[in-house]
Coordinates of C-alpha atoms and ligand atoms in Angstrom, one line a residue:
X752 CA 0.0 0.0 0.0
X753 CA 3.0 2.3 0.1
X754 CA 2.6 2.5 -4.1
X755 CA -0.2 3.3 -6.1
X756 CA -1.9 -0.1 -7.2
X757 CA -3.4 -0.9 -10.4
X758 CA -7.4 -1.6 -9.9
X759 CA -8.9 -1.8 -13.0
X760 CA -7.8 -0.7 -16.8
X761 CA -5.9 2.6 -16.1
X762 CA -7.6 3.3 -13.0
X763 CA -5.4 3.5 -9.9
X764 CA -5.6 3.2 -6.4
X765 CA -4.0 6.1 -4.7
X766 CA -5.1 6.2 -1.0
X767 CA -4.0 6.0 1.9
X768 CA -4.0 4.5 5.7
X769 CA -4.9 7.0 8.6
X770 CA -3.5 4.8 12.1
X771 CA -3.8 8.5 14.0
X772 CA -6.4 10.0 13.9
X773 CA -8.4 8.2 17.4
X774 CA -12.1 9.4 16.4
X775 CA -13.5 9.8 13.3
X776 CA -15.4 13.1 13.3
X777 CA -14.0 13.2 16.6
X778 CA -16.4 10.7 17.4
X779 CA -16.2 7.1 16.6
X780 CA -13.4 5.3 17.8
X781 CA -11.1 3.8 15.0
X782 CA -9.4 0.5 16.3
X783 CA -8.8 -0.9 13.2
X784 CA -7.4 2.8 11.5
X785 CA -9.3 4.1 8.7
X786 CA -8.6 4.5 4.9
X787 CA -9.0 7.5 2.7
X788 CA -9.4 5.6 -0.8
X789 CA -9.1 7.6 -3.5
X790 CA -8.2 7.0 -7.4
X791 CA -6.4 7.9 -10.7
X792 CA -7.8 7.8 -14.2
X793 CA -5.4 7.5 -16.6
X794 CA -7.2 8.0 -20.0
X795 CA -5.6 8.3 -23.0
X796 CA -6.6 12.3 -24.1
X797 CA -7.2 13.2 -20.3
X798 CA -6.7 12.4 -16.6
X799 CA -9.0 12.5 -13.5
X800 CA -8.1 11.7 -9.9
X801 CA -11.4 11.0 -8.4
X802 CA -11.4 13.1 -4.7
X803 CA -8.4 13.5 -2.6
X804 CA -7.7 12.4 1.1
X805 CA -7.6 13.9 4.4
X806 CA -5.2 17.3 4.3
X807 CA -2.4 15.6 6.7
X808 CA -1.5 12.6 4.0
X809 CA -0.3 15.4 1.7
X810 CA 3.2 13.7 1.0
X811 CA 2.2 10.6 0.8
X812 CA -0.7 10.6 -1.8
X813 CA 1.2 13.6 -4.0
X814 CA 3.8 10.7 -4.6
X815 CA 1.4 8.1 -5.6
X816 CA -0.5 10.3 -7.4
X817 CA 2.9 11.4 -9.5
X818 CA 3.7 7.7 -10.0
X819 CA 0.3 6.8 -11.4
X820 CA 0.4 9.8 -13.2
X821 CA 4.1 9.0 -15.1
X822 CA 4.7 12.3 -15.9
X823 CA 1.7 13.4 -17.2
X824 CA -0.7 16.6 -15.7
X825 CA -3.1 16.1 -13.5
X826 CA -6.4 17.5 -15.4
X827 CA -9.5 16.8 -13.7
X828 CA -10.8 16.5 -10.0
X829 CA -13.5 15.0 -9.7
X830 CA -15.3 15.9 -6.3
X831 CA -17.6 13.5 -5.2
X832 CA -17.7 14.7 -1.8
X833 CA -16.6 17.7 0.1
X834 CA -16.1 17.0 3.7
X835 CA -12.1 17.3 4.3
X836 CA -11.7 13.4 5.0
X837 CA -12.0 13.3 1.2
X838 CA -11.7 17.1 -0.2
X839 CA -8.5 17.7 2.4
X840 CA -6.0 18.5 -0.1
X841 CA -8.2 20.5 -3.1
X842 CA -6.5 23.2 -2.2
X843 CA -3.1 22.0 -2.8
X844 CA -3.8 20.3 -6.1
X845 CA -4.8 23.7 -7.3
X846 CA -1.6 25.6 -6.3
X847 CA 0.6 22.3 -8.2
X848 CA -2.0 22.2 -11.6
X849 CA -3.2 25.4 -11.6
X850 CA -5.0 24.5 -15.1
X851 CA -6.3 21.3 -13.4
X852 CA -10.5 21.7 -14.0
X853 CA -12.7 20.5 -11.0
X854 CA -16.0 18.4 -11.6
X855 CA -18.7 19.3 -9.3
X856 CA -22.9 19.3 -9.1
X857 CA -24.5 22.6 -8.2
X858 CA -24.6 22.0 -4.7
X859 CA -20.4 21.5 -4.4
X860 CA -20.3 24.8 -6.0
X861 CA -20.4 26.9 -2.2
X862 CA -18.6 24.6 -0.1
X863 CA -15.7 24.8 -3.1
X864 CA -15.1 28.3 -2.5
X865 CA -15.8 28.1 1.3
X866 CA -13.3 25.7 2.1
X867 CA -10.8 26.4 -0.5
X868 CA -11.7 29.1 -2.2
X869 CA -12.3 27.7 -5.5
X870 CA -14.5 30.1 -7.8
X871 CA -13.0 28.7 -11.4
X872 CA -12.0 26.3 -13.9
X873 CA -15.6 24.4 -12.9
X874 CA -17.3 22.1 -14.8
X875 CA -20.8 21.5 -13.2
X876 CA -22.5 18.2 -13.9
X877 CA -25.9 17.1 -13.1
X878 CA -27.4 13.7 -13.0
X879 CA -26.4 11.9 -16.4
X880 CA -24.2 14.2 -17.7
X881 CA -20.8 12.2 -18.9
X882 CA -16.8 13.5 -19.6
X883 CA -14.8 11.7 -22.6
X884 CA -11.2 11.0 -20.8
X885 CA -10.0 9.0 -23.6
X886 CA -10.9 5.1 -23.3
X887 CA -13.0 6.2 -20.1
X888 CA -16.5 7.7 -20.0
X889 CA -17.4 8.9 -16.4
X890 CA -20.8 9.1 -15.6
X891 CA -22.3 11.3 -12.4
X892 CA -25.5 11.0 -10.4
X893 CA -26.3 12.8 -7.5
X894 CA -26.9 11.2 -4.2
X895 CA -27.7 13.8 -2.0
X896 CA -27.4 13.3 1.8
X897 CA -25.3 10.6 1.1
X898 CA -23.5 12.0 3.0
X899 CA -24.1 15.5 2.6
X900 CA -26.3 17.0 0.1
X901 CA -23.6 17.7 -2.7
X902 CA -22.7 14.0 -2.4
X903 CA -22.2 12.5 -6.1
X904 CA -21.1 9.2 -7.1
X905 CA -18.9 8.4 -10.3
X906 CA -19.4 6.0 -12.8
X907 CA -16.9 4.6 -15.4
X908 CA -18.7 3.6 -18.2
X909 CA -15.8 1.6 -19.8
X910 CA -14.9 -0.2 -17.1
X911 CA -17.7 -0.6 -15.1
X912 CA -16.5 0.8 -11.5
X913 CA -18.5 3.0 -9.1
X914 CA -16.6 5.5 -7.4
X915 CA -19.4 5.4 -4.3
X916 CA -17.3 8.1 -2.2
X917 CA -18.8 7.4 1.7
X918 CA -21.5 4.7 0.2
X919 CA -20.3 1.1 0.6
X920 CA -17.3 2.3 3.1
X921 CA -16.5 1.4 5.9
X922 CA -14.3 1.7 8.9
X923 CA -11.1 -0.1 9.1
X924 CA -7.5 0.7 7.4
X925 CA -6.3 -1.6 5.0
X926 CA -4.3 -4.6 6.3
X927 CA -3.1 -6.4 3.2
X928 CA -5.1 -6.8 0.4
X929 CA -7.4 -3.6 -0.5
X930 CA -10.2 -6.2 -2.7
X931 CA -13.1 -7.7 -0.8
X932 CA -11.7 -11.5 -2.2
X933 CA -8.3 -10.4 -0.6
X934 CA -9.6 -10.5 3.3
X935 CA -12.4 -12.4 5.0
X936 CA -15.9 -10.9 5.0
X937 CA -16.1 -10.9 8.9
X938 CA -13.4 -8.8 9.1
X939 CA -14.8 -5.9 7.2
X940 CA -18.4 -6.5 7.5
X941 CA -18.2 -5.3 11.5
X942 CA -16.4 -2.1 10.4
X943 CA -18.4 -1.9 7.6
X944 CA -21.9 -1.9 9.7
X945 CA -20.7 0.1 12.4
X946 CA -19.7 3.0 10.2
X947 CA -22.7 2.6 9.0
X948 CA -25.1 2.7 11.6
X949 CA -22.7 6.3 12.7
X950 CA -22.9 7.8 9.5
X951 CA -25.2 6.4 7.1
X952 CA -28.1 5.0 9.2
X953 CA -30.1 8.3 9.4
X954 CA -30.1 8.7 5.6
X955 CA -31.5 4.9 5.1
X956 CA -34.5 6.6 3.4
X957 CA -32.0 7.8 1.2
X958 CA -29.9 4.6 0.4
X959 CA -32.9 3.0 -0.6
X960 CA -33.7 5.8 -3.4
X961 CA -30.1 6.2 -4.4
X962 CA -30.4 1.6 -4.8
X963 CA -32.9 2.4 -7.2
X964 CA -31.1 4.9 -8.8
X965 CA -28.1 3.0 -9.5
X966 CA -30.1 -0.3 -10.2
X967 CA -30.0 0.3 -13.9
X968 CA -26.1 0.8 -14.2
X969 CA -23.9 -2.3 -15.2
X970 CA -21.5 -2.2 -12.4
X971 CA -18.7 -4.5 -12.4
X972 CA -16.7 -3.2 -9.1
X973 CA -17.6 -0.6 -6.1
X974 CA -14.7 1.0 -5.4
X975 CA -15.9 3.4 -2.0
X976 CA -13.7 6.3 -0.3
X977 CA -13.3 4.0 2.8
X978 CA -12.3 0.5 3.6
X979 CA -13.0 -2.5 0.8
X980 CA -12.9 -2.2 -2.8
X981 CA -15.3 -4.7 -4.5
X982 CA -14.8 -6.5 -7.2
X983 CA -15.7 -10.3 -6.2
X984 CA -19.3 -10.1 -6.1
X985 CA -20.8 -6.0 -6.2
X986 CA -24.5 -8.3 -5.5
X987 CA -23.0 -9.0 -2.2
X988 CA -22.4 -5.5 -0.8
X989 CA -25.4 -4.2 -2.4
X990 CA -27.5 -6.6 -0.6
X991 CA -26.2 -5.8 2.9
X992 CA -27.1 -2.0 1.8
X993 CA -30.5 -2.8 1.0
X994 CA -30.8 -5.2 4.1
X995 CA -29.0 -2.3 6.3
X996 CA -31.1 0.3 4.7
X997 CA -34.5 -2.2 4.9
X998 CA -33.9 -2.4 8.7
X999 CA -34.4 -5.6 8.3
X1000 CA -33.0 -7.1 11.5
X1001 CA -31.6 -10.3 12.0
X1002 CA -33.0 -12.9 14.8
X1003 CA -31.3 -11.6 18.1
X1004 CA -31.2 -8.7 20.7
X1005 CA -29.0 -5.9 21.8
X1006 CA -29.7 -5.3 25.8
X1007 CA -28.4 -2.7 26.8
X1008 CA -28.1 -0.8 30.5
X1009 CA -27.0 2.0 32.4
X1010 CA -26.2 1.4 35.9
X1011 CA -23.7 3.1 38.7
X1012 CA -24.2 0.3 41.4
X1013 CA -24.9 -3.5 39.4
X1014 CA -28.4 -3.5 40.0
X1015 CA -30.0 -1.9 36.8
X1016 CA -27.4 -4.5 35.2
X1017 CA -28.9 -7.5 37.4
X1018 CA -31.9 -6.6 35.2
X1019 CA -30.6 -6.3 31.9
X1020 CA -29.1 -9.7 32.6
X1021 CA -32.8 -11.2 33.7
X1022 CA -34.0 -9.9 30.4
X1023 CA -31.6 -11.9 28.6
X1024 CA -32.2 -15.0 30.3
X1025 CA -35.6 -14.1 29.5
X1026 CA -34.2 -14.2 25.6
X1027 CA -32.7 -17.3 26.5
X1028 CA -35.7 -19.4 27.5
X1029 CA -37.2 -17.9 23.9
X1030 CA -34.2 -19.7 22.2
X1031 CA -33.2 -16.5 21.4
X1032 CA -29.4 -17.1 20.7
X1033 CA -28.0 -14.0 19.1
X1034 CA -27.7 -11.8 22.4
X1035 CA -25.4 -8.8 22.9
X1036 CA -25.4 -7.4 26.5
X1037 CA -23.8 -4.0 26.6
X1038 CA -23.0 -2.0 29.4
X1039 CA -23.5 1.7 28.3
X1040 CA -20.6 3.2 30.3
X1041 CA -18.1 1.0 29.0
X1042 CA -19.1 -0.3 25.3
X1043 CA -18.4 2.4 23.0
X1044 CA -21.8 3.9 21.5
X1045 CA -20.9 2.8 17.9
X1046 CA -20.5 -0.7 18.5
X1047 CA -23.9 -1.0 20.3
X1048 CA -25.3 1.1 17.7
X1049 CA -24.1 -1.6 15.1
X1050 CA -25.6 -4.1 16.9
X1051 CA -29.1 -2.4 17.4
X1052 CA -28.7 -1.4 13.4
X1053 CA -28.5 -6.0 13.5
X1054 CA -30.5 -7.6 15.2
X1055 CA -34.5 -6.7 15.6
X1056 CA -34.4 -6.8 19.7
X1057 CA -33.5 -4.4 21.8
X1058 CA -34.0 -3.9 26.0
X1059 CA -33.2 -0.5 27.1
X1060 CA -32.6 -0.3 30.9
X1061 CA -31.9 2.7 32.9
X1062 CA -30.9 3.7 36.6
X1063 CA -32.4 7.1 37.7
X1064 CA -29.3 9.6 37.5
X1065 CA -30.5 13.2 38.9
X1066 CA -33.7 12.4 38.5
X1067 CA -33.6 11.6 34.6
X1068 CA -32.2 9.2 32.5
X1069 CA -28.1 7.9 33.5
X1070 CA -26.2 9.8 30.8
X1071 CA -24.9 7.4 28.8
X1072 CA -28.3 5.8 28.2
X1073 CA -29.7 9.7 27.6
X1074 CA -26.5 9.6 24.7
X1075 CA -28.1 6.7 22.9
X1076 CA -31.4 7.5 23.0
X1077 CA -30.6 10.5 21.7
X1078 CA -28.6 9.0 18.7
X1079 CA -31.4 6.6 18.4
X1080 CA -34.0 9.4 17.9
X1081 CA -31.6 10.9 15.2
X1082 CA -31.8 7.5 13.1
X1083 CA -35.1 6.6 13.9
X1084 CA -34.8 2.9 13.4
X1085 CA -37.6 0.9 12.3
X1086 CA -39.4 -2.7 12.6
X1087 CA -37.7 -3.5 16.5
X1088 CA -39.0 -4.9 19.1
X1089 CA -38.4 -2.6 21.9
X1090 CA -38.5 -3.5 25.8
X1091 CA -37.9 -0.6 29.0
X1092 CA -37.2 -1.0 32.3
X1093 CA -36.0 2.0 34.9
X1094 CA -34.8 1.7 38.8
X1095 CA -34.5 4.7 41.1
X1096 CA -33.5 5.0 44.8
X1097 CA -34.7 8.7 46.4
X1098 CA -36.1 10.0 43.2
X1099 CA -38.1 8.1 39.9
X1100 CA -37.2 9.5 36.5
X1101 CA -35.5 7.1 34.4
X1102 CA -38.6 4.6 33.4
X1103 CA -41.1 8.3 32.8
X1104 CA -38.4 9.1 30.0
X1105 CA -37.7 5.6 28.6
X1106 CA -41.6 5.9 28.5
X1107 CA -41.7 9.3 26.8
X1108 CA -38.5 8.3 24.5
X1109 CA -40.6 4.8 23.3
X1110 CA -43.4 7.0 22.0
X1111 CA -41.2 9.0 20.1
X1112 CA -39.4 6.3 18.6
X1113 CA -42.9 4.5 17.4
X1114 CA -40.9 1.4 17.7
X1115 CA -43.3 -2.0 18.5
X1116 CA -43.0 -2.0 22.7
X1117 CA -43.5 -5.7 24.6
X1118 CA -45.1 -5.6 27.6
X1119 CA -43.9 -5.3 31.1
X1120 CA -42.3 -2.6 31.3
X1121 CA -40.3 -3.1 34.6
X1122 CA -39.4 0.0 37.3
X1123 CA -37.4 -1.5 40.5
X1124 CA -37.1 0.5 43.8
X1125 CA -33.3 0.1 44.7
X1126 CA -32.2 -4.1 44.6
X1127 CA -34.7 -5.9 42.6
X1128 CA -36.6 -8.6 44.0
X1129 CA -37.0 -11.7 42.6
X1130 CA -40.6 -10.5 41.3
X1131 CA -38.8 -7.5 39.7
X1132 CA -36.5 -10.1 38.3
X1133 CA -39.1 -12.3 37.0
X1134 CA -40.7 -9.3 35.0
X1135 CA -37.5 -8.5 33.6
X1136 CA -37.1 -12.3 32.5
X1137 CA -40.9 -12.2 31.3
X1138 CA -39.9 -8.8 29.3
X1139 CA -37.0 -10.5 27.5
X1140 CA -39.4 -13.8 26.9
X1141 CA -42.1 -11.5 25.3
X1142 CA -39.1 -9.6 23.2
X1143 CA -37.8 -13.2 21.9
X1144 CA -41.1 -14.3 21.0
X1145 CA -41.8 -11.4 19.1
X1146 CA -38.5 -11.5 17.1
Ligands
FEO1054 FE1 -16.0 10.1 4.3 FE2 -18.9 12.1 4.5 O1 -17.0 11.8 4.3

């Protein structure tokens, strides 16, 4: 990965790793790095790099890029995208090309100038519209919100690849192989799913339109701005995409609790005995304080279950659990089964706003919902197992 590689017919591979950066968006942990993909066209009258990379890998991609390029100019950018993980080094390329031309929808054209004050040598394309490089015939649709509203995917024509930008990535660096029949599934699936229930999830409305949009191109190989490139099977990624964007949820539950003193999680784990006796064998229990939030998010964006319990903190919700209910109201997930339960010591709170946060999540709620008065009983316990029987039975 330290030299450009070859991807398809003149069309390099010219990304690279980030192992530094701790939070993406300064929010989701990155364990397994992160890769800024991006690519070369190398047609025979013109050439196009298709986005950049984040602005600290300058060194790095400018000498791929010059090796992939061989000598010749750089004369088109292709901007697909403009947050910085992607558009970081626009800037730059304009100050070494300053004849290069930039290829951006109507919505790019603001954010251009904003961030790097670019005002000319644009070329703006709308849905369908196509540029000749020589050999290669790149294609643009529009797929806004995915992940901002100037968001744009790139189609080769010739070759059959779809530059997806932030569709189809994931998280993850590359360890090896860059191609999806170089590494196992499992290993970028995960990644794959949990940058998608951070970023995507909330657009899933979206993912479904731009599925149909795309439906009627021939693609031969997803090539995304983060993690995988596809070329194997494209019906296999596109298939988690419409599964992940369906919110159709696999047979299983994500419990998941707050708690400052163990007994909030003595319930959570009642429930999931509860999901045990309903042969329920896909169960993740997560303690809120200690599982990072996108890694229970992935698992609530998997499976069709999910048990939120709360301890009463200040007379609301424990924070942590406030956090994801929050996040959970900015995705709106669909078609779970949803089970509450609170406990409280000198002041009730938690179960009123578990109660007030299941209405506004309209998900399907199972019945009890549980509230416990300091250490549960063993008849607290018992509605806690019954919950996470009536959650399993439902899945
Ligand atoms: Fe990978 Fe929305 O940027």
């Amino acid at each position: 990965m330290h030299n450009p590689i070859q991807v398809n017919n003149d069309t390099w591979w010219i990304g690279v790793n980030d192992f530094e950066t701790d939070l993406f968006e300064s929010l989701w942990p990155l364990p397994q790095g992160v890769a800024y993909n991006s690519y070369l066209i190398t047609g025979t009258s013109a050439t196009a790099a298709i986005d950049t990379v984040k602005g600290p890998y300058f060194d790095e991609y400018f000498r791929k890029l010059t090796q992939a390029l061989n000598g010749r100019d750089l004369n088109y950018l292709v901007v697909n995208h403009m947050e910085p993980d992607h558009a970081g080094l626009i800037a730059q390329l304009k100050n070494l090309w300053p004849n290069l031309k930039f290829i951006a929808n109507q919505k790019t054209i603001p954010l251009l100038k904003g961030y790097h004050g670019v005002t000319e040598n644009i070329l703006t394309v709308k849905d369908g519209d196509a540029l000749d490089l020589g050999g290669h015939v790149l294609k643009f649709a529009t797929v806004p919100m995915l992940h901002w509203p100037e968001s744009m995917v790139t189609f080769d024509e010739t070759t059959g690849v779809l530059f997806s930008n932030d569709s189809f990535g994931g998280f993850g660096a590359h360890e090896g192989g860059i191609f999806d029949d170089e590494k196992n599934q499992s290993r970028w699936e995960d990644e794959m799913l949990r940058y998608y229930a951070a970023i995507v999830a909330k657009y899933s409305n979206v993912v479904q339109a731009a599925l149909k949009k795309l439906s009627g191109l021939k693609i031969k190989n997803i090539f995304p701005s983060h993690g995988t490139l596809f070329r194997k099977d494209v019906s296999t990624v596109i298939n988690l995409y419409d599964k992940w964007s369906k919110q159709e949820g696999e047979k299983g539950a994500v419990v998941v609790y707050g708690t400052m003193y163990g007994n909030t999680r003595m319930m959570a784990e009642a429930v999931c005995s509860g999901l045990a006796k309903a042969k329920i064998k896909d169960v993740r229990l997560y303690d809120a304080s200690r599982v990072d939030m996108s890694i229970i998010l992935r698992d609530i964006w998997k499976f069709k279950g999910l048990a939120i319990l709360s301890c009463t903190y200040n007379t609301l919700l424990f924070p942590q659990i406030e956090s994801l209910c929050s996040k959970l109201l900015n995705r709106m997930p669909k078609n779970k089964i949803l089970g509450i339960a609170g406990s409280y010591s000198w002041s009730k709170g938690a179960l009123t706003a578990l109660q007030d946060f299941a209405t506004k999540i309209k998900l399907q709620k199972v019945e009890p919902e549980v509230e416990v008065y300091t250490t549960p009983t063993a008849e607290d316990l018992s509605k806690c197992v019954e919950m996470g029987v009536n959650i399993g039975e439902a899945l």
